[in-house]
Short mmCIF file of N, CA and C in Angstrom, two decimals:
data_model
loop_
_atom_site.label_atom_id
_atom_site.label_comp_id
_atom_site.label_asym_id
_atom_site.label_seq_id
_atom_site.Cartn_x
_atom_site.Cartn_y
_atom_site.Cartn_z
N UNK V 1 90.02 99.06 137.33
CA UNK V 1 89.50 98.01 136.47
C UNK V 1 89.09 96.81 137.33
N UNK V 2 88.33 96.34 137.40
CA UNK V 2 87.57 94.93 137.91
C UNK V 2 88.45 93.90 137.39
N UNK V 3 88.46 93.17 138.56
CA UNK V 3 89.20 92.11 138.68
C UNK V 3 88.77 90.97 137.07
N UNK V 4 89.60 90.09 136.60
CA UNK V 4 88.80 89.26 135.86
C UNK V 4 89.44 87.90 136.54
N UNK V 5 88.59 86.36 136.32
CA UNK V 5 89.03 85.36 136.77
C UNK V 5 89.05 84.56 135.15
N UNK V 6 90.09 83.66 135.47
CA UNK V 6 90.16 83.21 133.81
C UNK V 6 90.51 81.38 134.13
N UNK V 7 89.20 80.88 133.54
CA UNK V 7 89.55 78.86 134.03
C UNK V 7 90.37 78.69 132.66
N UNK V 8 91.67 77.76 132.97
CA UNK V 8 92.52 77.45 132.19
C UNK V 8 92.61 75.73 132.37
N UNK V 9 92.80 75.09 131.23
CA UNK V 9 93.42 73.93 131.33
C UNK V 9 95.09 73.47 131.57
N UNK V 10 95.50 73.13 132.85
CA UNK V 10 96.72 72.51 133.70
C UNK V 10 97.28 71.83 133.01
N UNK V 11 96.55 70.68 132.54
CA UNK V 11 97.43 69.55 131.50
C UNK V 11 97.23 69.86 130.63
N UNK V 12 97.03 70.74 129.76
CA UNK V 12 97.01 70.92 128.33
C UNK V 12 98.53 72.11 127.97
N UNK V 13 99.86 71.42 127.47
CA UNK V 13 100.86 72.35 127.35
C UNK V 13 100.63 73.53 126.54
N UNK V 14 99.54 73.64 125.57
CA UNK V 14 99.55 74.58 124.69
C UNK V 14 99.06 75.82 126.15
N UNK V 15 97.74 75.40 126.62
CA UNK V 15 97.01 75.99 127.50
C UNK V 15 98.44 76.71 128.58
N UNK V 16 98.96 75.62 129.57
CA UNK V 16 99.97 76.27 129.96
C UNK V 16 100.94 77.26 129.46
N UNK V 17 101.55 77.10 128.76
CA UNK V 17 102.53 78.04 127.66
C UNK V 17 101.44 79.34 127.55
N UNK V 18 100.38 79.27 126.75
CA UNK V 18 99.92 80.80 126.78
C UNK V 18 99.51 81.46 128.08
N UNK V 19 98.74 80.76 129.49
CA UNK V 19 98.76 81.38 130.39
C UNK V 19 100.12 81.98 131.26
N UNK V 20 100.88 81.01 130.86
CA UNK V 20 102.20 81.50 131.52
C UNK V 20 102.29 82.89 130.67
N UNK V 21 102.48 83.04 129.67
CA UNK V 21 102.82 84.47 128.83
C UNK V 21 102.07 85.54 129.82
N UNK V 22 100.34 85.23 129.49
CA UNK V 22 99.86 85.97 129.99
C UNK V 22 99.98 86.31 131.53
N UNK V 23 100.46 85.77 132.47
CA UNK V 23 101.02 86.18 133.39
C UNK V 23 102.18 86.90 133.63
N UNK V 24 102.81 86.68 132.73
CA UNK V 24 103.75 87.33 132.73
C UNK V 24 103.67 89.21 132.20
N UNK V 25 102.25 89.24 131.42
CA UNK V 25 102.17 90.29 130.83
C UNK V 25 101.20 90.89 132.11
N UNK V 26 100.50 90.39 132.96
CA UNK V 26 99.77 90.79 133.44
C UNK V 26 100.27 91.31 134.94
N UNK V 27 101.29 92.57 134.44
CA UNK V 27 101.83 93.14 136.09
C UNK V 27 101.27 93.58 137.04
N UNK V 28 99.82 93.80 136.84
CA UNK V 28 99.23 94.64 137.75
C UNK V 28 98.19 94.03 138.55
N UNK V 29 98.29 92.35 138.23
CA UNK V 29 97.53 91.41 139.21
C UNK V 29 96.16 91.62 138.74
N UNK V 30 95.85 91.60 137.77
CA UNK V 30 94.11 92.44 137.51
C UNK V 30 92.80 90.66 136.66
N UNK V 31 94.16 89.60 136.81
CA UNK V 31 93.68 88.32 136.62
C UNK V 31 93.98 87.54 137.48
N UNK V 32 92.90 86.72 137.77
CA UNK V 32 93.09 85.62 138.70
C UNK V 32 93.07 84.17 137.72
N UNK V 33 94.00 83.26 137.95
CA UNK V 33 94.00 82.20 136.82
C UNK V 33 94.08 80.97 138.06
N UNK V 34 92.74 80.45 137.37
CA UNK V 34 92.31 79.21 137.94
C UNK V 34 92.96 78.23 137.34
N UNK V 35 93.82 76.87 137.64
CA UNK V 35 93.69 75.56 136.83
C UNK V 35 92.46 74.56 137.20
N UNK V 36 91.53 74.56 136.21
CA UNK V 36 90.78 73.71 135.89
C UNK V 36 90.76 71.98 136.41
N UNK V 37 92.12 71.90 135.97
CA UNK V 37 92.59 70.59 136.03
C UNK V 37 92.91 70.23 137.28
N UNK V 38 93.05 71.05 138.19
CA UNK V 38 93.14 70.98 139.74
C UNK V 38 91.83 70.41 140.64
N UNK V 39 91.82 69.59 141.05
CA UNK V 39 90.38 69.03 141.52
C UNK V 39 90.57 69.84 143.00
N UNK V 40 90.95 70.77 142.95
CA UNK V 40 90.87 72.22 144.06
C UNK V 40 90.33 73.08 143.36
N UNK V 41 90.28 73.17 142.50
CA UNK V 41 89.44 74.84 142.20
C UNK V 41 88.35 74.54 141.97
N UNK V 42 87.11 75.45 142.21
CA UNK V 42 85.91 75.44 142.14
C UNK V 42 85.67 75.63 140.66
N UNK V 43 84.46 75.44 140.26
CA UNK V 43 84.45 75.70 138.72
C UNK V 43 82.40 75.98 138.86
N UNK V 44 82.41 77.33 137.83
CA UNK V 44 80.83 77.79 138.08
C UNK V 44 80.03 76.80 136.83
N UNK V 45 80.74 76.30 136.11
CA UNK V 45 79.55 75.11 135.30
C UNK V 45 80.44 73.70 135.21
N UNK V 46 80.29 72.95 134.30
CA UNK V 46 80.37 71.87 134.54
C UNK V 46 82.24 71.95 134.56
N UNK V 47 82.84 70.93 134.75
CA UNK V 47 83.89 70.95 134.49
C UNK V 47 84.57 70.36 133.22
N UNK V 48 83.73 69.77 132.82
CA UNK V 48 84.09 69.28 131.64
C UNK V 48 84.13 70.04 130.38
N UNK V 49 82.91 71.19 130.73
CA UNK V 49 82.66 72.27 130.03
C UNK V 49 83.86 74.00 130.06
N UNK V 50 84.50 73.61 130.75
CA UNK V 50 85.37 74.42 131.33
C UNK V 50 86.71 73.99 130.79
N UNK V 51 87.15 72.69 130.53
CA UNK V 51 88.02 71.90 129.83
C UNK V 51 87.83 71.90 128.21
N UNK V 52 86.31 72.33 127.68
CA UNK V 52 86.74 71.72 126.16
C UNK V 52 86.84 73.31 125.48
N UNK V 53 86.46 74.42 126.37
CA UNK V 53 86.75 75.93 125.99
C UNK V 53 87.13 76.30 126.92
N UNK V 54 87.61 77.43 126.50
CA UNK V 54 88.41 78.52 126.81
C UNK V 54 87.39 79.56 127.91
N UNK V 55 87.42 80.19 129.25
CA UNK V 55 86.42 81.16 129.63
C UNK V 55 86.90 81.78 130.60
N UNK V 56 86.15 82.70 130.91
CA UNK V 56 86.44 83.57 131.59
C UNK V 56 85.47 84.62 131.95
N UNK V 57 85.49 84.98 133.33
CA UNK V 57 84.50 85.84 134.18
C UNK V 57 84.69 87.26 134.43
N UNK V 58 84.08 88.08 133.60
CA UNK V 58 84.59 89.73 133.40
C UNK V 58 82.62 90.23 134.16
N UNK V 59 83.15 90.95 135.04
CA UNK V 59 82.44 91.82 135.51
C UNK V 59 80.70 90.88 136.03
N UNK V 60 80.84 89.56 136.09
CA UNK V 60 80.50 88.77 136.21
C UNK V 60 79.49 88.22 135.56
N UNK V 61 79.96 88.27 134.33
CA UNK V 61 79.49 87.44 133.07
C UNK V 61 80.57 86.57 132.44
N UNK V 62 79.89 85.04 132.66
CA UNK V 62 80.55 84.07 132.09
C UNK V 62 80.92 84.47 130.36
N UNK V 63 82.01 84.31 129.98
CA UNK V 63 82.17 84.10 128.63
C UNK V 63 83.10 82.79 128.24
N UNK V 64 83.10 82.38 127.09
CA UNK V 64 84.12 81.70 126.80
C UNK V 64 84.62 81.55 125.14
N UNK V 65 85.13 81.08 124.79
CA UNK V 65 85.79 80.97 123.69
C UNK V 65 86.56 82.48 123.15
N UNK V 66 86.41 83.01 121.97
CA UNK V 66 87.00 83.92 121.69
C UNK V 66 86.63 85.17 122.41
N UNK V 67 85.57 85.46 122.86
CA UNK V 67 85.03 86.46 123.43
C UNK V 67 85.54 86.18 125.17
N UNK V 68 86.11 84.89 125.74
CA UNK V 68 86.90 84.82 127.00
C UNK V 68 88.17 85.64 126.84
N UNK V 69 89.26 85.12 125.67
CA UNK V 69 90.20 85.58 125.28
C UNK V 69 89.90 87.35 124.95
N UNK V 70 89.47 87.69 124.35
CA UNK V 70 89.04 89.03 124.46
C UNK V 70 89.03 90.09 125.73
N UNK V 71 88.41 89.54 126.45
CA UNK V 71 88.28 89.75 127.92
C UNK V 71 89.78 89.96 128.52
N UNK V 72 90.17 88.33 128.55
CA UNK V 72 91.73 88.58 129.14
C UNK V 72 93.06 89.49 128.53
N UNK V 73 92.44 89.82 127.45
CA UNK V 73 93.31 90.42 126.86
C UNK V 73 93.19 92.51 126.94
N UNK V 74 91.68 92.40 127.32
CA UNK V 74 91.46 93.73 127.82
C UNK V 74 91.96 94.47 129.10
N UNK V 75 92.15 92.94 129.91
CA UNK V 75 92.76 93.84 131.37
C UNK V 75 94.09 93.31 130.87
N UNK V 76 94.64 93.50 129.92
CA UNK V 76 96.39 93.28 130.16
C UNK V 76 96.85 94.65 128.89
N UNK V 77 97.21 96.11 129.35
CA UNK V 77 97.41 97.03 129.26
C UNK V 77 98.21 97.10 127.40
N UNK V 78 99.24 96.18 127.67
CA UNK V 78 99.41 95.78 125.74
C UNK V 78 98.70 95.14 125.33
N UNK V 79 97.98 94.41 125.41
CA UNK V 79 96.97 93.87 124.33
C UNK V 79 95.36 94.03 124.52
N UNK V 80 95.35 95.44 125.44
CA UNK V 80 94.02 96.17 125.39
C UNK V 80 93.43 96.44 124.29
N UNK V 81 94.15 97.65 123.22
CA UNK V 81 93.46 97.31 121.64
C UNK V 81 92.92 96.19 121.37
N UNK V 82 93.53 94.96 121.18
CA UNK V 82 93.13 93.81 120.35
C UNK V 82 91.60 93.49 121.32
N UNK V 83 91.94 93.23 122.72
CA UNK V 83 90.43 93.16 123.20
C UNK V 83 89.20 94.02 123.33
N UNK V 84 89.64 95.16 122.84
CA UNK V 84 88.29 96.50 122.60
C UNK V 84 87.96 96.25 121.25
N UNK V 85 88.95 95.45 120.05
CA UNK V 85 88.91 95.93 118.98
C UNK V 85 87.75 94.30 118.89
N UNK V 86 87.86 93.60 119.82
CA UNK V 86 87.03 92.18 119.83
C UNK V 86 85.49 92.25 120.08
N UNK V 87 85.76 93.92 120.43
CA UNK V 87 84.11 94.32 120.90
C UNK V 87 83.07 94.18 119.46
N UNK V 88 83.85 94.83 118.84
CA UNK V 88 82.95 94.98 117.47
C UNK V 88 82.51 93.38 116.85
N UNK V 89 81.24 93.33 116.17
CA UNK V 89 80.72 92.05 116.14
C UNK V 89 81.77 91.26 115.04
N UNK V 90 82.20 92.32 114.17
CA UNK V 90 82.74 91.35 113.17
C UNK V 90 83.73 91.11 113.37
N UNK V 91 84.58 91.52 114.08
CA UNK V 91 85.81 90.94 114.82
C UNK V 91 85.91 90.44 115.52
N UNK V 92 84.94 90.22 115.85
CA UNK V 92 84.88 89.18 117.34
C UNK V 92 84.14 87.82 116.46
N UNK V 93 82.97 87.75 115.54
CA UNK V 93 82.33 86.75 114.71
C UNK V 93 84.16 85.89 114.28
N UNK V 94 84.95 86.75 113.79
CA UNK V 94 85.92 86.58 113.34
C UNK V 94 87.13 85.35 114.01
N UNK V 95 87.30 85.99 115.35
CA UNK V 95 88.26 85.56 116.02
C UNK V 95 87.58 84.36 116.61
N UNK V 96 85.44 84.30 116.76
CA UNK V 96 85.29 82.86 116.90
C UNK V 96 85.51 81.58 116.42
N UNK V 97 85.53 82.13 114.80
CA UNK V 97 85.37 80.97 113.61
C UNK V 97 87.25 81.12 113.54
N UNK V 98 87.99 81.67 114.32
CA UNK V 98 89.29 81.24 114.09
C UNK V 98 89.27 79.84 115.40
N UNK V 99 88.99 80.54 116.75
CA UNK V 99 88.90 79.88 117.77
C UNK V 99 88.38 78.21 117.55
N UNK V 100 87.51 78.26 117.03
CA UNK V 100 86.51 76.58 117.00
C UNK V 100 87.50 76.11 115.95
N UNK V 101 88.05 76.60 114.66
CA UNK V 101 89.15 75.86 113.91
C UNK V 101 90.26 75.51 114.84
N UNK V 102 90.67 76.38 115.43
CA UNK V 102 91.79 75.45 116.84
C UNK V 102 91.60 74.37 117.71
N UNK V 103 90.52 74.60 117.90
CA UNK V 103 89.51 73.67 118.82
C UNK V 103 89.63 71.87 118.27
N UNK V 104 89.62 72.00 116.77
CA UNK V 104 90.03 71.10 115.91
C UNK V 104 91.28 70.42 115.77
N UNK V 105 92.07 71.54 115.75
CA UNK V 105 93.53 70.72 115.91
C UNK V 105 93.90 70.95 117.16
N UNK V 106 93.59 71.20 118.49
CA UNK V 106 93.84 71.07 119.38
C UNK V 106 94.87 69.87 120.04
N UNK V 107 93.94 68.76 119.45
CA UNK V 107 94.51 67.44 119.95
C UNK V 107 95.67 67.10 119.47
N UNK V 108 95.96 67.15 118.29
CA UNK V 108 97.18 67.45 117.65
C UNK V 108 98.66 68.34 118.30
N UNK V 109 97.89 69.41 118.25
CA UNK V 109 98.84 70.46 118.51
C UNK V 109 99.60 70.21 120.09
N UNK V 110 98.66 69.42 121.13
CA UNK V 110 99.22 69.17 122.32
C UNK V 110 99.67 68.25 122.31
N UNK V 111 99.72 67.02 121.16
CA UNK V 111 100.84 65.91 121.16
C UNK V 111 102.11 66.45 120.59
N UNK V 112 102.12 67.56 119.67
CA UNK V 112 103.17 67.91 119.34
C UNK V 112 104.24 68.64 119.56
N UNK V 113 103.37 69.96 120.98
CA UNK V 113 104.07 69.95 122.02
C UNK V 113 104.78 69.61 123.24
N UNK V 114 104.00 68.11 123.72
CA UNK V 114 104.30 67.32 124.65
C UNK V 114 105.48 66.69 123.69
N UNK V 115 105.18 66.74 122.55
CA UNK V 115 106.84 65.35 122.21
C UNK V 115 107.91 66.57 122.21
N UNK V 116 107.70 68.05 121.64
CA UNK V 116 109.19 68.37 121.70
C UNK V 116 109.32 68.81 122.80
N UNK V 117 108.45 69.11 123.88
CA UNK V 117 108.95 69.31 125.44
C UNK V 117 109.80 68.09 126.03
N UNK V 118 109.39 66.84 125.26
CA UNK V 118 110.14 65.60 126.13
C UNK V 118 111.46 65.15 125.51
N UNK V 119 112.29 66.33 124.57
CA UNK V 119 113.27 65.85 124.14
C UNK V 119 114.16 66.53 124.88
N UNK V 120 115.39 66.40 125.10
CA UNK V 120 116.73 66.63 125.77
C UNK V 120 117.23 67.86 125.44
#
């Protein structure tokens, strides 16, 4: 299987928390995970654009949003179904219009993880 590279956001705890998972699921090294937020990593479009979605580089086509996630989820051996099953248009139309509703509470959702990460 071809390598995939996946740009993640560093300071964003939600962002952290799921790449950590996915590393953890991903035993066979078959992702490379960039932090974004690192003014060391290179980034192939803007960076800002790389920060407000989600993406990722499969077989060397940029994707991002739900169809990034798709991707990363194809080279990780348990949640291969869900990313073949992302192939089909309406499941994938699907998991976009879930994606951009997150996108929404995003800002939210990372203050509300940063406050219960900062309790005792």
């Amino acid at each position: 299987m071809t390598a995939l590279i996946v740009w993640f956001d560093g300071g964003c705890p939600l962002c952290r928390r799921e790449i950590a998972a996915m590393q953890r699921l991903d035993r066979a090294g078959r992702i490379t995970f960039l932090d974004v937020a690192s003014d060391a990593t290179e980034c192939p479009i803007d960076r800002g654009a790389l920060l407000a979605r989600f993406h990722a580089q499969e077989n060397g086509v940029l994707l991002s949003g739900a169809a990034a996630f798709a991707a990363m989820w194809r080279a990780i051996p348990l949640l291969r179904p869900f990313g073949l099953a992302a192939r089909n248009r309406l499941v994938g139309s699907a998991l976009e219009w879930l994606y951009v509703r997150f996108l929404r509470h995003r800002p939210a959702l990372q203050r509300w993880v940063t406050s219960r990460e900062a309790r005792p």
